[in-house]
Amino acid sequence: MEKRAKRPDGASSIYFGKDGYWHGRVTVGVRDDGSPDRRHVSSKISEGEVIKKVRELEKQRDAGKVRKPGRPWTVKAWLLHWVEEIAKPSVRENTYAGYEVAVRVHLIPGVGAHRLDKLEPEHLERFYTKMLANGSKPATAHQVHRTVRTALNHAMRRGHVTRNVAMLAVPPRIEDEEVEPYDIEEIQRLLSAAAKLRNSARWSIALALGLRQGEALGLRWSDVDLNAGILRVRKNRLRPKYLHGCGGECGRSPGYCKKRVRKNEDTANTKSRAGRRVIGVPDELARLLELHRQEQDRERVRAAQEWTETGFVFTSPTGQPLMPSTDYDVWKQLLTDAKVRDGRLHDARHTAATVLLILGVPERVVMQIMGWSSTAMAARYQHVTGGILADVAQRVGGLIWEVAKPEAGQGQTDSATAR
């Protein structure tokens, strides 16, 4: 009797079992403990059906797309693991905060009950549609989409899923919002109204230099050299985040706990290398900053023991750094006081960028001042209002026709000579 050749280690096997089923076993890799990872398939229909399933498993194994062994993740379980154990230690605090909100507020209630390996693009697309129907903006849906796409990329790299369905899902379309910067007359009214406020130089910096809110509130006097006429943007003011100081006994959210403890720093480094920059300060703004420093010195004396020395340029009457939410409220009130149309605080940045571009400042210099990392940003910020264009036209027209005017008496003399 001819001896059957021994099958090589790890080869797939197909056999008919005593249970009346055809079975197939495929070695797809190695488990965490070093033992072979053998996957099982079966069919009661025919041997051919099992052969088909075995070949499909072998194809996935060879392509590196076999799901890892063990209990399958749910979308909720993976997102919680990813945001806390993978994202949190490796990204900036503000980035983590955005991820955490997207996961907790939107993704887990929306698609968290699905098995991770059973999630489909259509599940996400229907979820985005529900978000919009419930009042979320397309930009919010996009941010959620980017979050789940990033989380699934990590799941795919680790073998928990064989594809990233968020790469296939189509998020809602975002219409580019046309932002009109303030024209020259509006800027003058804003600066005039700001002169009556505490920290008035805060708004001159926003409109003249285009600093982001976090950059302006994160400025310290050590970043400002008025003798050299420069300031350095290095830090970004963070929104405060708190932990319970009472162990949660108050029943309130941490931010409203009377014994709350702040868990993050006042500032962090700017988001990108381009954001860390040196900016020239116009003489007029340098004068305003010097006046502001003198006023802060007087506030320090008035506050006496209540003053906390933080070194920030813009502070509360007791030296504490300004809260971003309070700063925003002051901006909104400033618009009302100046009788200027409503707008976002970021529109002051659009205004500064537009004025620089209209004045013909070289694009590279504008990039340095604004902290842009790409020349494509110039096109995004170069919104020219009719008011600014009209002002430029008047200046150009005045210059040309002023030169073309005849000198006094010259026109009459020429006329007389002609006669």
XYZ file of C-alpha atoms in Angstrom:
419
model
C 0.000 0.000 0.000
C 1.433 3.359 -1.056
C 2.234 5.659 1.871
C 0.496 9.064 1.672
C 2.898 12.022 1.690
C 2.853 14.129 4.847
C 1.199 17.503 4.368
C 3.518 20.446 5.037
C 3.111 22.290 8.348
C 0.574 25.081 8.105
C -1.139 23.749 4.979
C -4.900 24.120 4.721
C -6.997 21.023 5.341
C -10.469 19.987 4.206
C -12.326 16.951 5.586
C -15.785 15.461 6.159
C -16.679 15.251 9.838
C -18.775 12.839 11.861
C -21.255 15.678 12.414
C -22.240 15.530 8.737
C -20.490 18.812 7.857
C -17.553 19.540 5.574
C -14.813 21.391 7.481
C -11.855 23.469 6.439
C -8.957 24.812 8.492
C -6.527 27.497 7.348
C -3.395 28.734 9.112
C -3.445 32.519 8.738
C -0.676 33.542 11.106
C 0.557 33.319 14.681
C -1.349 34.196 17.844
C 0.031 36.443 20.583
C 1.227 33.399 22.543
C 3.168 32.035 19.555
C 0.765 29.220 18.631
C -0.560 28.898 15.055
C -3.664 30.951 14.287
C -5.892 28.334 12.597
C -9.246 29.555 11.301
C -12.210 27.228 10.812
C -14.922 27.233 8.129
C -17.667 24.688 7.504
C -20.567 23.825 5.224
C -23.315 21.204 5.183
C -23.937 21.760 1.503
C -20.865 20.333 -0.217
C -17.106 19.970 -0.215
C -16.970 22.569 -2.974
C -18.553 25.171 -0.724
C -15.869 24.625 1.923
C -13.110 24.723 -0.704
C -14.456 28.105 -1.789
C -14.376 29.401 1.797
C -10.866 28.037 2.356
C -9.566 29.702 -0.806
C -11.120 33.017 0.271
C -9.415 32.786 3.676
C -6.095 31.986 2.006
C -6.551 34.976 -0.281
C -7.196 37.279 2.701
C -4.187 35.805 4.526
C -1.877 36.364 1.562
C -3.145 39.950 1.232
C -2.661 40.586 4.962
C -6.359 41.299 5.480
C -7.405 38.651 7.983
C -9.101 40.004 11.102
C -7.204 39.362 14.326
C -8.373 36.468 16.537
C -10.399 37.018 19.673
C -13.731 38.549 20.504
C -14.704 41.135 17.840
C -14.622 44.786 18.834
C -17.754 46.882 18.768
C -17.430 50.349 17.269
C -18.045 51.826 20.731
C -15.358 49.720 22.415
C -12.777 50.480 19.741
C -13.480 54.220 19.687
C -13.166 54.456 23.478
C -9.919 52.467 23.401
C -8.551 54.497 20.502
C -9.369 57.949 21.854
C -8.041 57.267 25.377
C -5.169 54.833 24.829
C -3.899 55.724 21.352
C -4.906 59.297 20.511
C -4.675 60.995 23.903
C -0.981 60.291 24.576
C 0.097 61.155 21.040
C -1.788 64.297 19.933
C -2.128 67.871 21.148
C -4.634 68.509 23.912
C -6.988 70.521 21.705
C -6.892 67.789 19.049
C -7.739 65.168 21.662
C -10.597 67.342 22.941
C -12.092 67.465 19.435
C -11.742 63.703 19.018
C -13.293 63.051 22.431
C -16.373 65.159 21.693
C -16.847 63.539 18.278
C -16.620 60.069 19.848
C -18.730 60.679 22.954
C -21.395 63.037 21.629
C -21.833 61.782 18.068
C -20.213 58.496 17.044
C -21.022 56.265 20.010
C -24.746 57.207 20.128
C -24.907 57.061 16.319
C -23.041 53.885 15.285
C -21.455 52.545 18.476
C -23.523 49.338 18.673
C -22.205 47.939 15.358
C -19.537 45.297 15.339
C -16.364 46.986 14.155
C -15.765 44.484 11.347
C -19.408 44.710 10.233
C -19.532 48.504 9.900
C -20.356 49.593 6.351
C -19.977 52.905 4.482
C -23.758 53.139 4.250
C -24.053 53.063 8.045
C -21.854 56.142 8.254
C -23.622 57.947 5.425
C -27.048 57.415 7.000
C -25.580 58.573 10.308
C -24.298 61.821 8.742
C -27.733 62.421 7.227
C -29.346 62.018 10.658
C -26.828 64.449 12.144
C -27.859 67.125 9.637
C -31.561 66.389 10.193
C -31.033 66.871 13.933
C -29.487 70.298 13.438
C -25.746 69.604 13.177
C -23.832 71.671 10.638
C -22.067 70.011 7.686
C -18.739 71.133 9.167
C -19.538 69.189 12.355
C -20.380 66.079 10.326
C -17.068 66.487 8.492
C -15.154 66.704 11.748
C -16.887 63.536 12.981
C -16.090 61.856 9.646
C -12.400 62.747 9.947
C -12.359 61.387 13.497
C -13.840 57.989 12.621
C -11.595 57.767 9.557
C -8.519 58.277 11.744
C -9.745 55.761 14.333
C -10.445 53.132 11.663
C -7.025 53.664 10.114
C -5.483 52.572 13.399
C -7.875 49.607 13.605
C -6.907 48.509 10.101
C -3.163 48.803 10.777
C -3.623 46.556 13.805
C -5.615 43.946 11.914
C -8.947 44.506 13.653
C -10.632 45.335 10.328
C -9.591 44.572 6.766
C -10.624 47.934 5.280
C -11.423 51.464 6.391
C -15.071 51.984 5.505
C -14.810 55.704 6.340
C -12.532 56.051 3.292
C -15.469 54.846 1.181
C -18.246 56.801 2.936
C -19.119 60.198 1.463
C -19.582 62.963 4.058
C -21.963 65.903 3.473
C -20.737 68.656 1.198
C -19.435 71.806 2.847
C -20.196 75.059 1.112
C -17.244 77.423 1.333
C -18.316 80.287 3.537
C -17.554 83.624 1.930
C -16.149 85.811 4.671
C -16.122 89.553 4.131
C -13.398 91.376 6.039
C -14.217 94.729 7.566
C -13.521 97.752 5.387
C -11.405 100.711 6.423
C -14.274 102.774 7.842
C -15.453 99.809 9.930
C -11.920 99.201 11.223
C -11.649 102.841 12.289
C -14.964 102.625 14.157
C -13.880 99.418 15.880
C -10.559 100.907 17.001
C -12.287 104.054 18.208
C -14.755 102.030 20.302
C -11.979 99.704 21.530
C -10.000 102.673 22.875
C -12.636 103.018 25.614
C -12.163 99.423 26.853
C -9.732 97.680 29.170
C -7.113 95.811 27.149
C -7.909 98.034 24.160
C -4.609 97.071 22.479
C -5.970 93.526 22.258
C -8.219 94.592 19.402
C -5.537 96.633 17.655
C -3.380 93.492 17.555
C -6.282 91.476 16.128
C -7.083 93.954 13.358
C -3.542 95.069 12.512
C -1.546 91.847 12.857
C -4.215 89.182 12.471
C -3.234 87.112 15.505
C -5.547 84.226 16.261
C -7.458 84.484 19.524
C -5.304 81.905 21.279
C -2.118 83.582 20.041
C -3.161 87.033 21.258
C -4.314 85.777 24.667
C -1.162 83.646 24.975
C 1.211 86.620 24.558
C 3.495 87.359 27.477
C 5.543 90.511 27.979
C 8.664 88.399 27.490
C 7.461 87.890 23.892
C 7.255 91.636 23.217
C 10.269 93.865 22.475
C 8.931 97.364 21.913
C 12.423 98.855 21.530
C 13.126 96.564 18.592
C 9.519 96.846 17.387
C 8.824 93.087 17.301
C 6.750 90.468 19.065
C 7.180 86.709 19.052
C 4.242 84.347 18.722
C 5.164 81.152 20.534
C 2.248 80.020 22.667
C -1.457 79.443 22.271
C -3.935 80.100 25.097
C -5.854 76.949 26.003
C -9.466 76.763 27.041
C -9.545 75.645 30.701
C -10.489 72.044 31.462
C -11.336 70.932 34.962
C -11.563 67.889 37.199
C -13.812 67.460 40.224
C -12.186 68.523 43.461
C -14.980 66.910 45.430
C -14.760 63.451 43.896
C -17.977 64.016 41.959
C -20.138 64.398 45.068
C -21.506 67.775 43.977
C -23.424 66.170 41.110
C -22.389 68.940 38.713
C -20.123 68.845 35.699
C -16.446 69.413 36.602
C -16.480 72.986 35.257
C -19.171 73.985 37.773
C -17.749 72.136 40.763
C -16.988 74.628 43.549
C -13.808 72.697 44.342
C -12.831 72.215 40.721
C -9.191 71.618 39.848
C -7.741 72.720 36.541
C -6.203 69.795 34.657
C -4.485 71.574 31.756
C -1.902 74.332 31.426
C -2.658 77.966 30.556
C -0.840 77.727 27.225
C 0.686 75.244 24.796
C 3.023 75.628 21.842
C 1.401 76.908 18.653
C -0.119 74.214 16.481
C 2.495 74.323 13.721
C 6.041 75.484 13.111
C 4.690 78.251 10.866
C 2.630 79.476 13.815
C 5.802 80.214 15.793
C 6.908 83.466 14.235
C 8.354 86.937 14.737
C 6.215 89.904 13.668
C 7.154 93.529 13.207
C 5.025 95.930 15.255
C 3.953 99.223 13.604
C 4.937 102.352 15.556
C 1.305 103.209 16.309
C 0.667 99.751 17.770
C 3.924 99.860 19.757
C 2.747 103.119 21.321
C -0.598 101.547 22.259
C 1.154 98.529 23.801
C 3.387 100.805 25.877
C 0.312 102.692 27.144
C -1.307 99.344 27.898
C 1.734 98.235 29.897
C 1.598 101.431 31.963
C -2.105 100.897 32.671
C -1.403 97.309 33.717
C 1.242 98.586 36.144
C -1.392 100.846 37.715
C -3.817 97.907 37.983
C -1.101 95.872 39.692
C -0.732 98.577 42.341
C -4.503 98.860 42.846
C -4.950 95.085 43.172
C -2.122 94.830 45.741
C -2.138 91.360 47.351
C -4.907 90.160 45.056
C -2.664 90.512 42.000
C -1.306 87.258 40.521
C 1.808 87.783 38.439
C 1.433 85.681 35.289
C 3.368 87.789 32.799
C 0.533 87.840 30.261
C 0.065 90.953 28.128
C -3.716 90.836 28.423
C -5.096 89.992 31.839
C -7.993 90.392 34.223
C -7.863 93.278 36.757
C -6.042 90.889 39.115
C -3.442 89.618 36.633
C -5.078 86.347 35.576
C -4.958 85.383 31.873
C -8.144 86.182 29.977
C -10.712 83.456 29.376
C -11.345 82.840 25.648
C -15.123 82.865 26.221
C -14.956 86.230 27.987
C -12.751 87.603 25.222
C -15.321 86.503 22.651
C -18.130 88.230 24.563
C -16.128 91.475 24.637
C -15.646 91.239 20.853
C -19.385 90.864 20.289
C -20.103 93.852 22.517
C -17.421 95.838 20.694
C -19.181 95.231 17.373
C -22.412 96.537 18.881
C -20.769 99.597 20.449
C -18.988 100.447 17.195
C -22.232 99.986 15.215
C -20.460 97.512 12.946
C -22.115 94.478 11.378
C -21.902 91.234 13.313
C -19.025 88.896 12.577
C -16.806 86.197 13.994
C -13.707 87.049 15.943
C -11.779 85.256 13.208
C -13.050 87.875 10.733
C -10.589 90.329 12.296
C -7.865 87.977 11.067
C -9.372 87.940 7.577
C -9.319 91.726 7.676
C -5.644 91.960 8.603
C -4.649 89.463 5.901
C -6.672 91.235 3.237
C -5.237 94.659 4.045
C -1.685 93.286 3.863
C -2.347 91.700 0.490
C -4.020 94.820 -0.905
C -1.105 96.974 0.225
C 1.122 94.810 -1.924
C 3.099 93.244 0.917
C 4.997 90.282 -0.629
C 3.188 87.002 -0.162
C 6.101 85.423 1.707
C 6.056 88.273 4.203
C 2.295 87.971 4.626
C 2.757 84.243 5.278
C 5.289 85.078 8.005
C 3.011 87.635 9.651
C -0.106 85.466 9.488
C 1.610 82.195 10.376
C 0.478 80.390 7.225
C 2.174 77.135 6.297
C 1.023 77.130 2.667
C 0.853 79.727 -0.104
C -2.635 78.393 -0.871
C -3.831 80.219 2.254
C -3.314 83.557 0.523
C -6.112 82.823 -1.936
C -8.385 81.757 0.905
C -7.878 84.975 2.865
C -7.776 87.428 0.018
C -11.375 88.575 0.250
C -11.545 92.140 -1.027
C -14.600 94.155 -0.056
C -16.111 96.890 -2.138
C -15.229 99.420 0.535
C -11.516 98.677 0.430
C -11.488 98.519 -3.370
C -13.263 101.860 -3.574
C -10.748 103.387 -1.186
C -7.843 102.096 -3.281
C -9.508 103.400 -6.438
C -9.889 106.860 -4.890
C -6.233 106.934 -3.907
C -5.081 105.850 -7.354
C -7.477 108.220 -9.082
C -6.466 111.126 -6.883
C -2.813 110.503 -7.593
C -3.217 110.254 -11.370
C -5.518 113.232 -11.848
C -3.640 115.358 -9.339
C -0.537 114.927 -11.479
C -2.484 115.611 -14.655
C -4.005 118.904 -13.396
C -2.515 121.971 -15.112
C -0.534 124.347 -12.934
C -2.366 127.498 -11.803
C -2.906 129.890 -14.743
C -1.325 127.498 -17.230
C -4.613 126.479 -18.811
C -5.746 130.102 -19.308
C -2.426 131.102 -20.848
C -2.535 128.220 -23.249
C -6.083 129.154 -24.234
C -5.119 132.763 -24.846
C -2.136 131.744 -26.923
C -4.360 129.470 -28.973
C -6.648 132.337 -29.761
